[in-house]
């Protein structure tokens, strides 16, 4: 008599995995879309030297980053749940890998949504990298202006050609306030 193998419980339908993944992808897409918009606002604020707008952008970005962290924790929770019933590694499993375990039409739909999210995340990373580069250039420029002003106003002549302070002989000065 052949031994019958009972099928493994369907973790996909039992955990409501497709719906949870769809909601998670939608929330992540909204969060990264907001990040992209704020990154552009931050760049406009920097180029216009609008400190109030820059502060507001940074504060809003911080809130969205915290939201993304919470969503990533939710993703990790879903992966842990699925990993208990499958051979997936909870530390390295992606949403795309989870979606690949689903039946159609969920598999195609969620894989496409995950791909669109990945493209959006890469775009946000590029905008942020460009903003970082611009901020670094601006900081170096401002540092150069400050060093030039310090050289110009240094009557003691203690600044070298590079703008760095040269230590030299101490300058002793006195002011007679009694006569």
JSON list of C-alpha atoms in Angstrom, two decimals:
[
{"chain": "A", "resi": 1, "resn": "UNK", "atom": "CA", "xyz": [0.00, 0.00, 0.00]},
{"chain": "A", "resi": 2, "resn": "UNK", "atom": "CA", "xyz": [1.42, 3.35, -1.01]},
{"chain": "A", "resi": 3, "resn": "UNK", "atom": "CA", "xyz": [1.96, 5.89, 1.67]},
{"chain": "A", "resi": 4, "resn": "UNK", "atom": "CA", "xyz": [-0.15, 9.00, 1.10]},
{"chain": "A", "resi": 5, "resn": "UNK", "atom": "CA", "xyz": [1.50, 12.29, 1.63]},
{"chain": "A", "resi": 6, "resn": "UNK", "atom": "CA", "xyz": [-0.78, 14.92, 3.00]},
{"chain": "A", "resi": 7, "resn": "UNK", "atom": "CA", "xyz": [-0.27, 18.26, 1.33]},
{"chain": "A", "resi": 8, "resn": "UNK", "atom": "CA", "xyz": [1.39, 21.03, 3.30]},
{"chain": "A", "resi": 9, "resn": "UNK", "atom": "CA", "xyz": [-1.12, 23.64, 4.47]},
{"chain": "A", "resi": 10, "resn": "UNK", "atom": "CA", "xyz": [-1.41, 26.46, 1.98]},
{"chain": "A", "resi": 11, "resn": "UNK", "atom": "CA", "xyz": [0.47, 29.24, 3.77]},
{"chain": "A", "resi": 12, "resn": "UNK", "atom": "CA", "xyz": [-0.46, 31.58, 0.96]},
{"chain": "A", "resi": 13, "resn": "UNK", "atom": "CA", "xyz": [-4.17, 31.55, 1.60]},
{"chain": "A", "resi": 14, "resn": "UNK", "atom": "CA", "xyz": [-3.94, 30.81, 5.32]},
{"chain": "A", "resi": 15, "resn": "UNK", "atom": "CA", "xyz": [-1.95, 33.94, 6.09]},
{"chain": "A", "resi": 16, "resn": "UNK", "atom": "CA", "xyz": [-3.69, 36.16, 3.55]},
{"chain": "A", "resi": 17, "resn": "UNK", "atom": "CA", "xyz": [-0.27, 36.64, 2.03]},
{"chain": "A", "resi": 18, "resn": "UNK", "atom": "CA", "xyz": [-1.28, 38.11, -1.34]},
{"chain": "A", "resi": 19, "resn": "UNK", "atom": "CA", "xyz": [-3.44, 40.81, 0.23]},
{"chain": "A", "resi": 20, "resn": "UNK", "atom": "CA", "xyz": [-0.81, 41.63, 2.85]},
{"chain": "A", "resi": 21, "resn": "UNK", "atom": "CA", "xyz": [1.90, 41.92, 0.21]},
{"chain": "A", "resi": 22, "resn": "UNK", "atom": "CA", "xyz": [-0.29, 44.08, -2.02]},
{"chain": "A", "resi": 23, "resn": "UNK", "atom": "CA", "xyz": [-1.05, 46.46, 0.87]},
{"chain": "A", "resi": 24, "resn": "UNK", "atom": "CA", "xyz": [2.61, 46.55, 1.90]},
{"chain": "A", "resi": 25, "resn": "UNK", "atom": "CA", "xyz": [3.76, 47.34, -1.64]},
{"chain": "A", "resi": 26, "resn": "UNK", "atom": "CA", "xyz": [1.15, 50.09, -1.95]},
{"chain": "A", "resi": 27, "resn": "UNK", "atom": "CA", "xyz": [2.27, 51.70, 1.33]},
{"chain": "A", "resi": 28, "resn": "UNK", "atom": "CA", "xyz": [5.95, 51.46, 0.40]},
{"chain": "A", "resi": 29, "resn": "UNK", "atom": "CA", "xyz": [5.21, 53.00, -3.00]},
{"chain": "A", "resi": 30, "resn": "UNK", "atom": "CA", "xyz": [3.35, 55.91, -1.37]},
{"chain": "A", "resi": 31, "resn": "UNK", "atom": "CA", "xyz": [6.19, 56.45, 1.10]},
{"chain": "A", "resi": 32, "resn": "UNK", "atom": "CA", "xyz": [8.93, 56.43, -1.55]},
{"chain": "A", "resi": 33, "resn": "UNK", "atom": "CA", "xyz": [6.89, 58.68, -3.85]},
{"chain": "A", "resi": 34, "resn": "UNK", "atom": "CA", "xyz": [6.68, 61.17, -0.99]},
{"chain": "A", "resi": 35, "resn": "UNK", "atom": "CA", "xyz": [10.44, 60.78, -0.40]},
{"chain": "A", "resi": 36, "resn": "UNK", "atom": "CA", "xyz": [11.11, 61.57, -4.05]},
{"chain": "A", "resi": 37, "resn": "UNK", "atom": "CA", "xyz": [8.99, 64.70, -3.87]},
{"chain": "A", "resi": 38, "resn": "UNK", "atom": "CA", "xyz": [10.64, 65.83, -0.65]},
{"chain": "A", "resi": 39, "resn": "UNK", "atom": "CA", "xyz": [14.12, 65.20, -2.05]},
{"chain": "A", "resi": 40, "resn": "UNK", "atom": "CA", "xyz": [13.32, 67.54, -4.91]},
{"chain": "A", "resi": 41, "resn": "UNK", "atom": "CA", "xyz": [11.88, 70.11, -2.47]},
{"chain": "A", "resi": 42, "resn": "UNK", "atom": "CA", "xyz": [15.02, 69.85, -0.36]},
{"chain": "A", "resi": 43, "resn": "UNK", "atom": "CA", "xyz": [17.19, 70.52, -3.40]},
{"chain": "A", "resi": 44, "resn": "UNK", "atom": "CA", "xyz": [15.11, 73.59, -4.32]},
{"chain": "A", "resi": 45, "resn": "UNK", "atom": "CA", "xyz": [15.40, 74.84, -0.74]},
{"chain": "A", "resi": 46, "resn": "UNK", "atom": "CA", "xyz": [19.17, 74.35, -0.78]},
{"chain": "A", "resi": 47, "resn": "UNK", "atom": "CA", "xyz": [19.65, 76.08, -4.11]},
{"chain": "A", "resi": 48, "resn": "UNK", "atom": "CA", "xyz": [17.43, 78.95, -2.98]},
{"chain": "A", "resi": 49, "resn": "UNK", "atom": "CA", "xyz": [19.09, 79.13, 0.46]},
{"chain": "A", "resi": 50, "resn": "UNK", "atom": "CA", "xyz": [15.64, 78.82, 2.06]},
{"chain": "A", "resi": 51, "resn": "UNK", "atom": "CA", "xyz": [16.49, 77.52, 5.53]},
{"chain": "A", "resi": 52, "resn": "UNK", "atom": "CA", "xyz": [12.84, 77.31, 6.63]},
{"chain": "A", "resi": 53, "resn": "UNK", "atom": "CA", "xyz": [11.88, 75.17, 3.65]},
{"chain": "A", "resi": 54, "resn": "UNK", "atom": "CA", "xyz": [15.01, 73.06, 4.11]},
{"chain": "A", "resi": 55, "resn": "UNK", "atom": "CA", "xyz": [14.18, 72.43, 7.76]},
{"chain": "A", "resi": 56, "resn": "UNK", "atom": "CA", "xyz": [10.59, 71.50, 6.90]},
{"chain": "A", "resi": 57, "resn": "UNK", "atom": "CA", "xyz": [11.76, 69.11, 4.17]},
{"chain": "A", "resi": 58, "resn": "UNK", "atom": "CA", "xyz": [14.24, 67.40, 6.47]},
{"chain": "A", "resi": 59, "resn": "UNK", "atom": "CA", "xyz": [11.62, 67.03, 9.20]},
{"chain": "A", "resi": 60, "resn": "UNK", "atom": "CA", "xyz": [9.08, 65.52, 6.79]},
{"chain": "A", "resi": 61, "resn": "UNK", "atom": "CA", "xyz": [11.72, 63.20, 5.35]},
{"chain": "A", "resi": 62, "resn": "UNK", "atom": "CA", "xyz": [12.52, 61.98, 8.85]},
{"chain": "A", "resi": 63, "resn": "UNK", "atom": "CA", "xyz": [8.86, 61.09, 9.42]},
{"chain": "A", "resi": 64, "resn": "UNK", "atom": "CA", "xyz": [8.71, 59.19, 6.14]},
{"chain": "A", "resi": 65, "resn": "UNK", "atom": "CA", "xyz": [11.95, 57.34, 6.88]},
{"chain": "A", "resi": 66, "resn": "UNK", "atom": "CA", "xyz": [10.44, 56.22, 10.18]},
{"chain": "A", "resi": 67, "resn": "UNK", "atom": "CA", "xyz": [7.32, 55.06, 8.31]},
{"chain": "A", "resi": 68, "resn": "UNK", "atom": "CA", "xyz": [9.48, 53.11, 5.84]},
{"chain": "A", "resi": 69, "resn": "UNK", "atom": "CA", "xyz": [11.32, 51.47, 8.76]},
{"chain": "A", "resi": 70, "resn": "UNK", "atom": "CA", "xyz": [7.97, 50.38, 10.23]},
{"chain": "A", "resi": 71, "resn": "UNK", "atom": "CA", "xyz": [6.89, 49.01, 6.84]},
{"chain": "A", "resi": 72, "resn": "UNK", "atom": "CA", "xyz": [10.16, 47.12, 6.55]},
{"chain": "A", "resi": 73, "resn": "UNK", "atom": "CA", "xyz": [9.52, 45.60, 9.95]},
{"chain": "A", "resi": 74, "resn": "UNK", "atom": "CA", "xyz": [6.11, 44.50, 8.68]},
{"chain": "A", "resi": 75, "resn": "UNK", "atom": "CA", "xyz": [7.82, 42.93, 5.65]},
{"chain": "A", "resi": 76, "resn": "UNK", "atom": "CA", "xyz": [10.21, 41.09, 7.95]},
{"chain": "A", "resi": 77, "resn": "UNK", "atom": "CA", "xyz": [7.25, 39.85, 9.99]},
{"chain": "A", "resi": 78, "resn": "UNK", "atom": "CA", "xyz": [5.54, 38.50, 6.87]},
{"chain": "A", "resi": 79, "resn": "UNK", "atom": "CA", "xyz": [8.77, 36.80, 5.78]},
{"chain": "A", "resi": 80, "resn": "UNK", "atom": "CA", "xyz": [9.21, 35.20, 9.21]},
{"chain": "A", "resi": 81, "resn": "UNK", "atom": "CA", "xyz": [5.66, 33.88, 9.05]},
{"chain": "A", "resi": 82, "resn": "UNK", "atom": "CA", "xyz": [6.16, 32.39, 5.60]},
{"chain": "A", "resi": 83, "resn": "UNK", "atom": "CA", "xyz": [9.62, 31.07, 6.46]},
{"chain": "A", "resi": 84, "resn": "UNK", "atom": "CA", "xyz": [8.15, 28.96, 9.24]},
{"chain": "A", "resi": 85, "resn": "UNK", "atom": "CA", "xyz": [6.22, 26.99, 6.62]},
{"chain": "A", "resi": 86, "resn": "UNK", "atom": "CA", "xyz": [8.73, 27.04, 3.77]},
{"chain": "A", "resi": 87, "resn": "UNK", "atom": "CA", "xyz": [12.43, 26.84, 3.05]},
{"chain": "A", "resi": 88, "resn": "UNK", "atom": "CA", "xyz": [12.95, 30.59, 2.74]},
{"chain": "A", "resi": 89, "resn": "UNK", "atom": "CA", "xyz": [15.64, 32.35, 4.73]},
{"chain": "A", "resi": 90, "resn": "UNK", "atom": "CA", "xyz": [13.97, 35.15, 6.72]},
{"chain": "A", "resi": 91, "resn": "UNK", "atom": "CA", "xyz": [17.18, 37.21, 6.66]},
{"chain": "A", "resi": 92, "resn": "UNK", "atom": "CA", "xyz": [17.48, 37.43, 2.88]},
{"chain": "A", "resi": 93, "resn": "UNK", "atom": "CA", "xyz": [14.01, 36.83, 1.43]},
{"chain": "A", "resi": 94, "resn": "UNK", "atom": "CA", "xyz": [12.59, 39.66, -0.67]},
{"chain": "A", "resi": 95, "resn": "UNK", "atom": "CA", "xyz": [9.02, 40.55, -1.55]},
{"chain": "A", "resi": 96, "resn": "UNK", "atom": "CA", "xyz": [9.70, 39.37, -5.10]},
{"chain": "A", "resi": 97, "resn": "UNK", "atom": "CA", "xyz": [10.76, 35.96, -3.78]},
{"chain": "A", "resi": 98, "resn": "UNK", "atom": "CA", "xyz": [7.59, 35.76, -1.70]},
{"chain": "A", "resi": 99, "resn": "UNK", "atom": "CA", "xyz": [5.50, 36.73, -4.71]},
{"chain": "A", "resi": 100, "resn": "UNK", "atom": "CA", "xyz": [7.16, 33.98, -6.77]},
{"chain": "A", "resi": 101, "resn": "UNK", "atom": "CA", "xyz": [5.64, 31.41, -4.38]},
{"chain": "A", "resi": 102, "resn": "UNK", "atom": "CA", "xyz": [2.11, 32.62, -5.10]},
{"chain": "A", "resi": 103, "resn": "UNK", "atom": "CA", "xyz": [-0.26, 31.32, -7.73]},
{"chain": "A", "resi": 104, "resn": "UNK", "atom": "CA", "xyz": [-1.25, 33.43, -10.72]},
{"chain": "A", "resi": 105, "resn": "UNK", "atom": "CA", "xyz": [-2.53, 36.12, -11.10]},
{"chain": "A", "resi": 106, "resn": "UNK", "atom": "CA", "xyz": [-1.04, 37.19, -7.75]},
{"chain": "A", "resi": 107, "resn": "UNK", "atom": "CA", "xyz": [2.47, 36.20, -8.74]},
{"chain": "A", "resi": 108, "resn": "UNK", "atom": "CA", "xyz": [2.63, 38.42, -11.84]},
{"chain": "A", "resi": 109, "resn": "UNK", "atom": "CA", "xyz": [0.79, 41.33, -10.25]},
{"chain": "A", "resi": 110, "resn": "UNK", "atom": "CA", "xyz": [2.92, 41.46, -7.11]},
{"chain": "A", "resi": 111, "resn": "UNK", "atom": "CA", "xyz": [6.16, 40.85, -8.99]},
{"chain": "A", "resi": 112, "resn": "UNK", "atom": "CA", "xyz": [5.35, 43.79, -11.28]},
{"chain": "A", "resi": 113, "resn": "UNK", "atom": "CA", "xyz": [4.47, 46.01, -8.32]},
{"chain": "A", "resi": 114, "resn": "UNK", "atom": "CA", "xyz": [7.72, 45.04, -6.58]},
{"chain": "A", "resi": 115, "resn": "UNK", "atom": "CA", "xyz": [9.69, 45.81, -9.75]},
{"chain": "A", "resi": 116, "resn": "UNK", "atom": "CA", "xyz": [8.06, 49.26, -10.03]},
{"chain": "A", "resi": 117, "resn": "UNK", "atom": "CA", "xyz": [8.83, 49.91, -6.36]},
{"chain": "A", "resi": 118, "resn": "UNK", "atom": "CA", "xyz": [12.48, 48.92, -6.89]},
{"chain": "A", "resi": 119, "resn": "UNK", "atom": "CA", "xyz": [12.75, 51.38, -9.81]},
{"chain": "A", "resi": 120, "resn": "UNK", "atom": "CA", "xyz": [11.22, 54.12, -7.64]},
{"chain": "A", "resi": 121, "resn": "UNK", "atom": "CA", "xyz": [13.62, 53.38, -4.77]},
{"chain": "A", "resi": 122, "resn": "UNK", "atom": "CA", "xyz": [16.60, 53.55, -7.15]},
{"chain": "A", "resi": 123, "resn": "UNK", "atom": "CA", "xyz": [15.33, 56.89, -8.50]},
{"chain": "A", "resi": 124, "resn": "UNK", "atom": "CA", "xyz": [15.02, 58.28, -4.96]},
{"chain": "A", "resi": 125, "resn": "UNK", "atom": "CA", "xyz": [18.55, 57.06, -4.20]},
{"chain": "A", "resi": 126, "resn": "UNK", "atom": "CA", "xyz": [19.89, 58.85, -7.30]},
{"chain": "A", "resi": 127, "resn": "UNK", "atom": "CA", "xyz": [18.12, 62.11, -6.37]},
{"chain": "A", "resi": 128, "resn": "UNK", "atom": "CA", "xyz": [19.46, 61.85, -2.82]},
{"chain": "A", "resi": 129, "resn": "UNK", "atom": "CA", "xyz": [22.98, 61.11, -4.06]},
{"chain": "A", "resi": 130, "resn": "UNK", "atom": "CA", "xyz": [22.84, 64.17, -6.31]},
{"chain": "A", "resi": 131, "resn": "UNK", "atom": "CA", "xyz": [21.58, 66.26, -3.38]},
{"chain": "A", "resi": 132, "resn": "UNK", "atom": "CA", "xyz": [24.40, 64.96, -1.20]},
{"chain": "A", "resi": 133, "resn": "UNK", "atom": "CA", "xyz": [26.94, 65.84, -3.87]},
{"chain": "A", "resi": 134, "resn": "UNK", "atom": "CA", "xyz": [25.49, 69.36, -4.19]},
{"chain": "A", "resi": 135, "resn": "UNK", "atom": "CA", "xyz": [25.51, 69.82, -0.41]},
{"chain": "A", "resi": 136, "resn": "UNK", "atom": "CA", "xyz": [29.13, 68.68, -0.21]},
{"chain": "A", "resi": 137, "resn": "UNK", "atom": "CA", "xyz": [30.15, 71.08, -2.99]},
{"chain": "A", "resi": 138, "resn": "UNK", "atom": "CA", "xyz": [28.30, 73.93, -1.29]},
{"chain": "A", "resi": 139, "resn": "UNK", "atom": "CA", "xyz": [29.97, 73.14, 2.04]},
{"chain": "A", "resi": 140, "resn": "UNK", "atom": "CA", "xyz": [33.43, 73.12, 0.44]},
{"chain": "A", "resi": 141, "resn": "UNK", "atom": "CA", "xyz": [32.67, 76.39, -1.34]},
{"chain": "A", "resi": 142, "resn": "UNK", "atom": "CA", "xyz": [31.49, 78.04, 1.89]},
{"chain": "A", "resi": 143, "resn": "UNK", "atom": "CA", "xyz": [34.56, 76.75, 3.72]},
{"chain": "A", "resi": 144, "resn": "UNK", "atom": "CA", "xyz": [36.75, 78.29, 1.03]},
{"chain": "A", "resi": 145, "resn": "UNK", "atom": "CA", "xyz": [34.96, 81.63, 1.34]},
{"chain": "A", "resi": 146, "resn": "UNK", "atom": "CA", "xyz": [35.41, 81.61, 5.11]},
{"chain": "A", "resi": 147, "resn": "UNK", "atom": "CA", "xyz": [39.10, 80.79, 4.78]},
{"chain": "A", "resi": 148, "resn": "UNK", "atom": "CA", "xyz": [39.54, 83.60, 2.23]},
{"chain": "A", "resi": 149, "resn": "UNK", "atom": "CA", "xyz": [37.82, 86.05, 4.57]},
{"chain": "A", "resi": 150, "resn": "UNK", "atom": "CA", "xyz": [40.00, 84.89, 7.47]},
{"chain": "A", "resi": 151, "resn": "UNK", "atom": "CA", "xyz": [43.16, 85.40, 5.38]},
{"chain": "A", "resi": 152, "resn": "UNK", "atom": "CA", "xyz": [41.98, 88.83, 4.29]},
{"chain": "A", "resi": 153, "resn": "UNK", "atom": "CA", "xyz": [41.24, 89.94, 7.84]},
{"chain": "A", "resi": 154, "resn": "UNK", "atom": "CA", "xyz": [44.25, 88.35, 9.50]},
{"chain": "A", "resi": 155, "resn": "UNK", "atom": "CA", "xyz": [46.58, 91.19, 10.34]},
{"chain": "A", "resi": 156, "resn": "UNK", "atom": "CA", "xyz": [48.92, 88.88, 12.21]},
{"chain": "A", "resi": 157, "resn": "UNK", "atom": "CA", "xyz": [49.55, 86.90, 9.02]},
{"chain": "A", "resi": 158, "resn": "UNK", "atom": "CA", "xyz": [49.11, 83.53, 10.69]},
{"chain": "A", "resi": 159, "resn": "UNK", "atom": "CA", "xyz": [47.18, 81.96, 7.81]},
{"chain": "A", "resi": 160, "resn": "UNK", "atom": "CA", "xyz": [49.17, 80.11, 5.18]},
{"chain": "A", "resi": 161, "resn": "UNK", "atom": "CA", "xyz": [48.41, 79.96, 1.44]},
{"chain": "A", "resi": 162, "resn": "UNK", "atom": "CA", "xyz": [46.19, 76.89, 1.93]},
{"chain": "A", "resi": 163, "resn": "UNK", "atom": "CA", "xyz": [44.03, 78.80, 4.40]},
{"chain": "A", "resi": 164, "resn": "UNK", "atom": "CA", "xyz": [45.17, 76.70, 7.34]},
{"chain": "A", "resi": 165, "resn": "UNK", "atom": "CA", "xyz": [46.38, 78.36, 10.50]},
{"chain": "A", "resi": 166, "resn": "UNK", "atom": "CA", "xyz": [50.17, 78.45, 10.77]},
{"chain": "A", "resi": 167, "resn": "UNK", "atom": "CA", "xyz": [51.60, 78.51, 14.21]},
{"chain": "A", "resi": 168, "resn": "UNK", "atom": "CA", "xyz": [54.33, 81.02, 14.49]},
{"chain": "A", "resi": 169, "resn": "UNK", "atom": "CA", "xyz": [55.99, 83.12, 17.14]},
{"chain": "A", "resi": 170, "resn": "UNK", "atom": "CA", "xyz": [53.52, 84.36, 19.74]},
{"chain": "A", "resi": 171, "resn": "UNK", "atom": "CA", "xyz": [52.35, 87.92, 19.22]},
{"chain": "A", "resi": 172, "resn": "UNK", "atom": "CA", "xyz": [52.48, 89.89, 22.43]},
{"chain": "A", "resi": 173, "resn": "UNK", "atom": "CA", "xyz": [50.42, 93.01, 22.63]},
{"chain": "A", "resi": 174, "resn": "UNK", "atom": "CA", "xyz": [49.52, 95.26, 25.49]},
{"chain": "A", "resi": 175, "resn": "UNK", "atom": "CA", "xyz": [47.10, 98.08, 26.02]},
{"chain": "A", "resi": 176, "resn": "UNK", "atom": "CA", "xyz": [47.79, 100.69, 28.69]},
{"chain": "A", "resi": 177, "resn": "UNK", "atom": "CA", "xyz": [44.46, 101.67, 30.15]},
{"chain": "A", "resi": 178, "resn": "UNK", "atom": "CA", "xyz": [45.89, 103.69, 33.12]},
{"chain": "A", "resi": 179, "resn": "UNK", "atom": "CA", "xyz": [47.21, 106.77, 31.35]}
]
